[in-house]
Coordinates of C-alpha atoms and ligand atoms in Angstrom, one line a residue:
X20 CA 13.3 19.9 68.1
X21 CA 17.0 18.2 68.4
X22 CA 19.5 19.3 66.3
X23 CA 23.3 18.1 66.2
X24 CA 25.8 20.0 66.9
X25 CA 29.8 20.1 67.3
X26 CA 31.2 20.9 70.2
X27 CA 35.0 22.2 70.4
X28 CA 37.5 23.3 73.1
X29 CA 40.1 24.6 70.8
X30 CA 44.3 25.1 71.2
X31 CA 45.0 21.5 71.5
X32 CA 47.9 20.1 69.8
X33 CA 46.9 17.2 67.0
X34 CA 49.2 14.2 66.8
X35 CA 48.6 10.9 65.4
X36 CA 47.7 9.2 62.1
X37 CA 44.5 9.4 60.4
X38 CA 43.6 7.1 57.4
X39 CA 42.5 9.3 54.0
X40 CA 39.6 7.0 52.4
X41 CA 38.4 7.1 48.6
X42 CA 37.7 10.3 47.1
X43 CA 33.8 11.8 47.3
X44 CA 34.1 13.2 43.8
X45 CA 35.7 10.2 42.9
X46 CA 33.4 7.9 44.2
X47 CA 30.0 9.5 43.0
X48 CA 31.1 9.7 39.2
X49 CA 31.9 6.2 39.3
X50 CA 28.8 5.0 40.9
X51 CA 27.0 6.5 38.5
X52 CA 29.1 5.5 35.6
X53 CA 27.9 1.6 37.0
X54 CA 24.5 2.3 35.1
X55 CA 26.7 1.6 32.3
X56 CA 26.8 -2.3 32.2
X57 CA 24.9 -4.9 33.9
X58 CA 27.1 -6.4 35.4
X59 CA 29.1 -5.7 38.5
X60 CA 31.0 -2.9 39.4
X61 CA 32.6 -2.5 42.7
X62 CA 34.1 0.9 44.2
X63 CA 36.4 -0.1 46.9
X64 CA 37.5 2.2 49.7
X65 CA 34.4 4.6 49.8
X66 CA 33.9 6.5 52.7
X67 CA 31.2 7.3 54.9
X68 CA 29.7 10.0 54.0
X69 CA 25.6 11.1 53.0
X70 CA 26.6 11.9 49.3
X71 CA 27.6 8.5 49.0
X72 CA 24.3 7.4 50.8
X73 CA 22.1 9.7 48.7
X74 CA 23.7 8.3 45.5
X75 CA 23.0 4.8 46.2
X76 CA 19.3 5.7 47.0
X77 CA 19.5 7.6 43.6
X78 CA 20.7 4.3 42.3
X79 CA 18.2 2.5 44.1
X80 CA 15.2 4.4 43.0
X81 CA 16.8 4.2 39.3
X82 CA 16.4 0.4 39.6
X83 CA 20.1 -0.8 39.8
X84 CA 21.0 -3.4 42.6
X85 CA 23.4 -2.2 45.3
X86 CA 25.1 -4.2 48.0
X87 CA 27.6 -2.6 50.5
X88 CA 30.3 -4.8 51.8
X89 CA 31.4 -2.7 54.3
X90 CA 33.3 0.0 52.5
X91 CA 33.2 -1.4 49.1
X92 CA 29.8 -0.4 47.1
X93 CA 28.6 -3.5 44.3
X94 CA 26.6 -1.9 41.4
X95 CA 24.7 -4.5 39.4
X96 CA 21.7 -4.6 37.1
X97 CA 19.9 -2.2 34.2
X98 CA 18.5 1.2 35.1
X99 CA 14.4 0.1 34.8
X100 CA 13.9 4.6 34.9
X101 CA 15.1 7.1 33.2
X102 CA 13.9 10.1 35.9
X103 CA 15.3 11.0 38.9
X104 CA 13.2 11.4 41.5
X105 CA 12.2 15.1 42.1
X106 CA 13.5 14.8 46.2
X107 CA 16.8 12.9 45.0
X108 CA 17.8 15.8 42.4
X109 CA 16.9 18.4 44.8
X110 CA 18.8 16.5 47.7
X111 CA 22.0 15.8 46.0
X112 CA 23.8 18.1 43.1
X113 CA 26.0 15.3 42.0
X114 CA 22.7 13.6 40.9
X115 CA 23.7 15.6 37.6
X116 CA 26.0 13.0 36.9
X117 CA 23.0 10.6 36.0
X118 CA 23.0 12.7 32.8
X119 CA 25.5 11.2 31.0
X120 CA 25.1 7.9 32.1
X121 CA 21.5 7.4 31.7
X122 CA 21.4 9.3 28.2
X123 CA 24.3 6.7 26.8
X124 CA 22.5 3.8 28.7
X125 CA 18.6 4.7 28.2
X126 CA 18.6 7.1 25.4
X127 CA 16.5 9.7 28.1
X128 CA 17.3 11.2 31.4
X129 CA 14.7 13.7 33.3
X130 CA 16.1 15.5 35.7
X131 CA 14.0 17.4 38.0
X132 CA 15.1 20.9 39.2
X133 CA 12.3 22.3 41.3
X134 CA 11.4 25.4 41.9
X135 CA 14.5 27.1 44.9
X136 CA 16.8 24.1 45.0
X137 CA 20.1 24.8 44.4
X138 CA 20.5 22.4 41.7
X139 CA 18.6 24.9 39.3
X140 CA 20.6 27.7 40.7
X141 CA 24.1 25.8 39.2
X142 CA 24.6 26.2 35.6
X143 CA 24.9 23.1 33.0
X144 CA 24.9 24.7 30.0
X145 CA 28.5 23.2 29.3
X146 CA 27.0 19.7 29.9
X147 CA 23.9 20.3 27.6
X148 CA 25.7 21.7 24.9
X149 CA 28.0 18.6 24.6
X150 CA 25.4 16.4 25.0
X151 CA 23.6 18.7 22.1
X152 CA 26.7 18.1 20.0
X153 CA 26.2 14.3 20.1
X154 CA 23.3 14.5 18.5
X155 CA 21.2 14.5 22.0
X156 CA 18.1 16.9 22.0
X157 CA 17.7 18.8 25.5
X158 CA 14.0 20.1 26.4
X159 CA 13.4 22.5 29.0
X160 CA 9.9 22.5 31.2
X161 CA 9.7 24.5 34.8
X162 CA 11.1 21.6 36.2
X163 CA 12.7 19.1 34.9
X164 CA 15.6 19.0 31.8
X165 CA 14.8 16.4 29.4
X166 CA 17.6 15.2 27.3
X167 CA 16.7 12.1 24.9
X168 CA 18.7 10.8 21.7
X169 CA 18.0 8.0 19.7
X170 CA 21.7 7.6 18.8
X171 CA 24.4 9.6 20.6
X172 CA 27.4 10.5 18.0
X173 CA 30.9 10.7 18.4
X174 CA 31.5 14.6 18.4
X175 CA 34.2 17.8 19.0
X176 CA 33.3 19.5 21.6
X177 CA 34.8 22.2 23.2
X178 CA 34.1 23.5 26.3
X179 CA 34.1 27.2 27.3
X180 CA 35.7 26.4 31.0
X181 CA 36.7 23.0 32.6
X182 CA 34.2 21.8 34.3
X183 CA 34.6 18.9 36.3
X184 CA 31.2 17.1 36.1
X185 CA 30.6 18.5 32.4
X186 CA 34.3 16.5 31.5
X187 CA 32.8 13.0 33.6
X188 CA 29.1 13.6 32.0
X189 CA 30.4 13.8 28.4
X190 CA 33.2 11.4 29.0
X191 CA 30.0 8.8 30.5
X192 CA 27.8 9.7 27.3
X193 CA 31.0 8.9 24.2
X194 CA 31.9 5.7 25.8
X195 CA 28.7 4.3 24.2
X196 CA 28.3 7.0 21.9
X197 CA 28.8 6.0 17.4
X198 CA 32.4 7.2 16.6
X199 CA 35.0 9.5 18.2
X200 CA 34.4 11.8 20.9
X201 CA 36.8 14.7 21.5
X202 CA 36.3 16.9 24.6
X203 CA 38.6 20.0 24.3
X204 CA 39.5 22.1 27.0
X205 CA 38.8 19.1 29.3
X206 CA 38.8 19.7 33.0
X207 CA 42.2 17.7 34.3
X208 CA 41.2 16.6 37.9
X209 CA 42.5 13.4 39.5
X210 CA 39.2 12.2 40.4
X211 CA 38.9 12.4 36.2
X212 CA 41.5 10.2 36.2
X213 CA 40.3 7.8 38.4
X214 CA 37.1 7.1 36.8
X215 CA 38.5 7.4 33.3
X216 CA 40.8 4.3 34.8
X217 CA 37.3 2.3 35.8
X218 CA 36.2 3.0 32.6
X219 CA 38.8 1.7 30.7
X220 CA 38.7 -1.3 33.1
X221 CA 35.3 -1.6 32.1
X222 CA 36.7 -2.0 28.3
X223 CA 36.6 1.6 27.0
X224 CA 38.8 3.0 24.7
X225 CA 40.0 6.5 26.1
X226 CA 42.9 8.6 25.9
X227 CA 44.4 11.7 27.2
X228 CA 42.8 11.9 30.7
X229 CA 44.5 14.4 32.6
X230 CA 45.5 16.1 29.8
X231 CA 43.0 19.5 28.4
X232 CA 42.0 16.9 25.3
X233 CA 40.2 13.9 26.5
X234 CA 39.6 11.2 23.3
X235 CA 36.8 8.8 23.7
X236 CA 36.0 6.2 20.8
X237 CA 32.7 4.7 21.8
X238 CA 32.2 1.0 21.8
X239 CA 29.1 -1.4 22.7
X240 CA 28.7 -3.5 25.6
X241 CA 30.5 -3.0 28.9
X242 CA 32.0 -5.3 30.9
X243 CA 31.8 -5.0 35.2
X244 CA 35.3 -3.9 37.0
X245 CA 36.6 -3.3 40.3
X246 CA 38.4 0.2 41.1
X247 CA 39.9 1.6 43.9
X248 CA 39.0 5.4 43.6
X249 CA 41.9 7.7 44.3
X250 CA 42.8 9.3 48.3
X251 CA 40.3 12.3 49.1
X252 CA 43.1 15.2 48.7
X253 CA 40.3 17.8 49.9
X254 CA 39.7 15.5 53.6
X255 CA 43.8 15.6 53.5
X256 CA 43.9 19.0 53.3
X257 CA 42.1 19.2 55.6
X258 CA 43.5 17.4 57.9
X259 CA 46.8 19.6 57.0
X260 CA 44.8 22.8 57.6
X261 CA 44.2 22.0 61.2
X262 CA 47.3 20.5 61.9
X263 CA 48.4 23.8 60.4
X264 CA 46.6 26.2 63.2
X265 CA 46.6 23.6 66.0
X266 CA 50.7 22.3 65.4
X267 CA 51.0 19.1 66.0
X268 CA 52.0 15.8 63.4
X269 CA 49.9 13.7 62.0
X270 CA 50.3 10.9 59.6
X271 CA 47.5 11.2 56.4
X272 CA 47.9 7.5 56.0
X273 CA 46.9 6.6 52.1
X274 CA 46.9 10.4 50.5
X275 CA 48.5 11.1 47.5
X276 CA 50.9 13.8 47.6
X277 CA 51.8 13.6 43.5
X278 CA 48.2 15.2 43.3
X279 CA 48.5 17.6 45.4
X280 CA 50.8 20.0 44.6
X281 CA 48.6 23.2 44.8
X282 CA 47.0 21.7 48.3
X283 CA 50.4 21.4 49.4
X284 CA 52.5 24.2 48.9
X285 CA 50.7 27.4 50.7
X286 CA 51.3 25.1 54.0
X287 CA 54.8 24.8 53.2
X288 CA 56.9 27.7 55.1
X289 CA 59.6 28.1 58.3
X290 CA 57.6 26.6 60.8
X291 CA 56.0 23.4 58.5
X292 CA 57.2 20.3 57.7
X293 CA 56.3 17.3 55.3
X294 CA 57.9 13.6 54.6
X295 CA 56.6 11.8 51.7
X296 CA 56.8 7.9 52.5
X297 CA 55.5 5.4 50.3
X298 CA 51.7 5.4 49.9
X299 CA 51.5 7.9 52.9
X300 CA 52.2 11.5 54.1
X301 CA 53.3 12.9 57.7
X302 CA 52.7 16.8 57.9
X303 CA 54.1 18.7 60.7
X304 CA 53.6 22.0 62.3
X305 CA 54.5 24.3 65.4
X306 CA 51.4 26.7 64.7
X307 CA 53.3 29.4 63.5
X308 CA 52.1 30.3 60.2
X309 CA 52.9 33.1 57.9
X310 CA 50.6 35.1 55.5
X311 CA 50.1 33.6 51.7
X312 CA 48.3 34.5 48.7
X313 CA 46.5 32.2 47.3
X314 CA 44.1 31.8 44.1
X315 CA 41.5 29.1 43.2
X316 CA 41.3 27.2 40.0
X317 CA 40.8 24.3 38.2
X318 CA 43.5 21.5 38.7
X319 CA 46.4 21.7 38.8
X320 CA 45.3 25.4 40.5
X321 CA 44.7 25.4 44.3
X322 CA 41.2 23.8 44.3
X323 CA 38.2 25.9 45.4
X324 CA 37.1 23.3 47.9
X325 CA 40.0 24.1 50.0
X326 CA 39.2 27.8 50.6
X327 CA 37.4 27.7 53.2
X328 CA 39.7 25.2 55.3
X329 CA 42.4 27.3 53.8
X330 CA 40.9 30.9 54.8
X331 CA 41.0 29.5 58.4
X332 CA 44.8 29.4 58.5
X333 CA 45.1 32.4 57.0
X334 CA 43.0 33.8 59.9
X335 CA 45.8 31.9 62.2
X336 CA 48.5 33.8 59.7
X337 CA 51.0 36.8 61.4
X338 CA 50.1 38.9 58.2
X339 CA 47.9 39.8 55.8
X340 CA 46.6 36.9 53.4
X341 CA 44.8 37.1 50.6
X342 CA 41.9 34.5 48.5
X343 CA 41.0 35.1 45.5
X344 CA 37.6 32.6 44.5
X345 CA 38.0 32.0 40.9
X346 CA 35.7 29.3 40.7
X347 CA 32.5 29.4 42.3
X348 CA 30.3 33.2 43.0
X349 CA 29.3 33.5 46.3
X350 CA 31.7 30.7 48.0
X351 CA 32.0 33.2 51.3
X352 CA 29.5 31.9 53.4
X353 CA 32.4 30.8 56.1
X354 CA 33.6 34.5 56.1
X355 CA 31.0 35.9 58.2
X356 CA 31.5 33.0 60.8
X357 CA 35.0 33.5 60.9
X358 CA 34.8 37.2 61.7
X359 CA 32.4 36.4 64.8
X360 CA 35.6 34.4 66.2
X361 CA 37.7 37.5 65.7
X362 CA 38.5 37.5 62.5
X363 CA 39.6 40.3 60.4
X364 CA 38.5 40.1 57.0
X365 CA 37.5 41.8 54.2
X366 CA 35.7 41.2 51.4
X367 CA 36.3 43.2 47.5
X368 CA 34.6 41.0 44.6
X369 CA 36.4 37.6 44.7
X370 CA 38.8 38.2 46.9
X371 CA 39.3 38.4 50.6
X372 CA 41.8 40.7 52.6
X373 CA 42.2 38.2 55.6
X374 CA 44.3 40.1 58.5
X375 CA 45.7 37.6 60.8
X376 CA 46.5 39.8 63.3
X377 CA 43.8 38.9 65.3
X378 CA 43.1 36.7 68.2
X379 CA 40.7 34.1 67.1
X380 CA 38.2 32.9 70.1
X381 CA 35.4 30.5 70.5
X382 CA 31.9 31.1 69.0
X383 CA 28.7 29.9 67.9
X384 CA 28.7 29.2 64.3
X385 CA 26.8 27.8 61.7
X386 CA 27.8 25.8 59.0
X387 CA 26.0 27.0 55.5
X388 CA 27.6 24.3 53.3
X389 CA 30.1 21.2 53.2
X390 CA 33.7 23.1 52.9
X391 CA 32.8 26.3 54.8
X392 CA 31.7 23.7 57.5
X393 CA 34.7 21.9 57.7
X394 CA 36.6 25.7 57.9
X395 CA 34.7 26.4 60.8
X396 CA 36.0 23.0 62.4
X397 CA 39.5 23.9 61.8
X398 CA 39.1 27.3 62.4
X399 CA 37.5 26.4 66.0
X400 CA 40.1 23.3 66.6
X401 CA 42.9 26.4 66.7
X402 CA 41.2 29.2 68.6
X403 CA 40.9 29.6 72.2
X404 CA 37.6 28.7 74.0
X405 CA 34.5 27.2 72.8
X406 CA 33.1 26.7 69.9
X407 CA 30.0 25.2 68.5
X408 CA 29.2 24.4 64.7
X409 CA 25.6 24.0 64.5
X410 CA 25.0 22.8 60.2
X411 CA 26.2 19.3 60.7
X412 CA 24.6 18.1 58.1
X413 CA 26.5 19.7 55.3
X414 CA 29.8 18.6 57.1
X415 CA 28.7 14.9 56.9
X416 CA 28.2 14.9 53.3
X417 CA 32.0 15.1 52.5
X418 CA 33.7 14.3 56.1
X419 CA 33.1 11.0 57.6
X420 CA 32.9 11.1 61.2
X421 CA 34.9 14.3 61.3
X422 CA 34.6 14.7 65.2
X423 CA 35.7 11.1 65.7
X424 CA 38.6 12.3 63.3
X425 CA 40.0 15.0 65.2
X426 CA 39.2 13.2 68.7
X427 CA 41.3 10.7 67.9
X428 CA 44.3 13.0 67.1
X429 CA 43.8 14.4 70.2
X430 CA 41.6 17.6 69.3
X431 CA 38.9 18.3 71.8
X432 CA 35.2 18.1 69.8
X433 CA 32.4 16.5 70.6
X434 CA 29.3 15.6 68.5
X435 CA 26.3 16.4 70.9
X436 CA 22.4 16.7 70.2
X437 CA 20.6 19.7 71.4
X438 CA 16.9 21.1 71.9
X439 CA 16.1 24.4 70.2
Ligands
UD1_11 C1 33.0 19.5 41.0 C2 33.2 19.0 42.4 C3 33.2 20.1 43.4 C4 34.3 21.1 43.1 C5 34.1 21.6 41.6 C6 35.3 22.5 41.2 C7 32.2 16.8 42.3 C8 31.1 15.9 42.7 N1 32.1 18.1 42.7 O1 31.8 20.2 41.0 O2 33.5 19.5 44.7 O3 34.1 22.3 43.9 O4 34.1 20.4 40.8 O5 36.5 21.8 41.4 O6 33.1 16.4 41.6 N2 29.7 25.7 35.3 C9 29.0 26.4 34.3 N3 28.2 25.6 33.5 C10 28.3 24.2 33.5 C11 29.1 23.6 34.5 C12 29.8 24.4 35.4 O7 29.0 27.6 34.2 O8 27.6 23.6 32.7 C13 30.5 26.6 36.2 C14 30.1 26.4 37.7 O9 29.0 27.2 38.0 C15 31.4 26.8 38.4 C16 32.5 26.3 37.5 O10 31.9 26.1 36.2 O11 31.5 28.2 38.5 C17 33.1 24.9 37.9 O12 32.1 24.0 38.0 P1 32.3 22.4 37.8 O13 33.8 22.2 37.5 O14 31.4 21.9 36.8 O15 32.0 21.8 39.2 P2 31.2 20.6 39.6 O16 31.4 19.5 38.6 O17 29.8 20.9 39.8

């Protein structure tokens, strides 16, 4: 059987300039917020990457009409289904996002949740409780949800944490929705903001985006729109978090640095150096880190899906660091990878006690899920020796082309395809 896998020679220095595409969790809640109108809607700048391939066979299978022009994604055309295929729920988490559109669109969305795939595993009791509050009935079999309304209604809703997708799904479901929608306690993430701005473009009324109350006053028909979604801050940090344990300077052409604030500042010491010019970032770095403390959280909080590539600096750190997970349970899968490269860590509840007094080395790891991946990737880019990252898979959902990323700023990694 082949299997890919990344192959890294670490302790090179990274310099160049690397262009930050769309925004995954940008990209997918738009695509899906296409099922909305018939006609055209065109995400610009979208990257690479399987979720965004897996979401335009979700599309696909719905019934809408897709057409890439190279990066920019055209969705046209009526849902025909209200049911997403069992292998395309299991496949893709984001496929949850189908809710809201398909329940304002259709009236009905099934989502499948078979029996061990990870979809059932998340919680979406904050989505299903707005949608309840519209006026939407939710059944529940052994594997599928079934929401249906004859009517969605304008509603208050407030939600019990800020969930990202719960904020997009409800947001999706009161644009067509009777009356006035209030979300309170809204979850304030840029990529919000971005598709709240397609939405509008597409002729919704909606206020407050960014903000904890979101206001939504539903109207009828839809019109098509073209958006460009906003820079991937999570692929930028990224980026940062090697150039962080390799040194170097590198040029994130495109991100946003008014968005990243909490991404930002735990890089930000003696040895680390940042220039803001227009419509592009250059972060420098001489590899000499010191020890942080740092806490996930919903936006404006340091985001949870920079942990991981976070944790690996932390590993590079003179010091003892600490992460606290706020976020997600069990987001630690990276942890034990780490430590087989030398790391010293501990782990108490939701927090890890990360020692960076130890030499990190090469080592064979395996990549469990998208942002412990990409950890591993920095955390091998820094250490001495090789490394290989087997779990390519779960990289490539989020990262396009990450070896050809690195390569090109000089990093020494490989994509290669082995027996086992
Ligand atoms: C989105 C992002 C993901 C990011 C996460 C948190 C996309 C496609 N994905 O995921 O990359 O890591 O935000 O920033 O945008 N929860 C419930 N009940 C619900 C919904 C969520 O308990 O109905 C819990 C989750 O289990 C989790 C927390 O709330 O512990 C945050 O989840 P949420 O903000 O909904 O994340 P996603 O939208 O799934």
């Amino acid at each position: 059987m082949k299997r890919e896998i990344l192959r890294i020679r670490g302790g090179r220095p990274l310099f160049g300039r690397t262009e930050i595409r769309g925004a995954k969790n940008a990209v997918l809640p738009m695509l899906a917020a296409s099922l909305l109108t018939p006609e055209p809607v065109t995400v610009r700048n979208c990257p690479f990457i399987t979720d965004v391939d897996d979401m335009v066979c979700v599309l696909r299978a719905l019934g809408a009409d897709i057409e890439r022009r190279g990066r920019d994604i055209i969705v046209s055309g009526s849902p025909s289904l209200t049911e997403i295929p069992p292998h395309l729920a299991c496949a893709m988490r984001s496929s949850v996002f189908m809710l809201g559109a398909l329940l304002a669109e259709r009236g009905e969305v099934r989502l499948f949740t078979p029996g061990g795939c990870r979809i059932g595993a998340r919680p979406l009791d904050i989505h299903l409780d707005g949608f309840m509050r519209m006026g939407a009935k939710v059944e529940f079999a052994e594997d599928y949800i079934l929401c249906h309304a004859e009517k969605l209604r304008g509603a208050e809703i407030v939600l019990r944490y800020p969930s990202v997708g719960a904020t997009e799904n409800l947001v999706m479901a009161a644009v067509k929705a009777e009356g006035i929608t209030r979300i309170i306690g809204a979850a304030r993430e840029p990529e919000i903001v971005s598709l709240v701005r397609l939405l509008r473009k597409m002729g919704a009324e909606i206020s407050g985006e960014g903000t904890p109350l979101v206001t939504v006053c539903g109207t009828g028909a839809l019109d098509g729109a073209t958006v460009t979604p906003v820079p991937d801050r999570i692929v930028a940090g990224t980026v940062m978090a090697a150039v962080a344990v390799c040194g170097g300077r590198v040029e994130l052409s495109g991100a946003d640095s008014s968005s990243m604030g909490a991404v930002i500042s735990p890089f930000l010491g003696a040895h680390t150096f940042l220039v803001e010019h227009g419509g592009s970032m250059t972060f420098e770095s001489d590899g000499m880190l010191s020890s942080t403390d740092v806490c996930t959280g919903p936006y404006p909080l340091f985001p949870t899906d920079m942990q991981a590539p976070f944790m690996a600096c932390q590993c590079y750190a003179s010091g003892m660091s600490t992460m606290r997970e706020t976020v997600f349970e069990d987001r630690f899968s990276h942890v034990g990878e780490l430590v087989k490269m030398g790391a010293k860590i501990a782990l108490a509840g939701n927090t890890a006690f990360v020692d960076g007094s130890a030499g990190m080395h090469g080592a064979e790891l395996r990549a469990a899920d998208l942002r412990g991946g990409a950890g591993l990737v920095v955390a091998a880019l820094g250490a001495e020796g090789e490394s290989s990252v087997s779990g390519v898979r779960y990289i490539d959902r989020g990262y396009e082309n990450i070896e050809e990323t690195f390569r090109n700023l000089g990093g020494n990694i490989a994509l290669e395809s082995v027996t086992v």
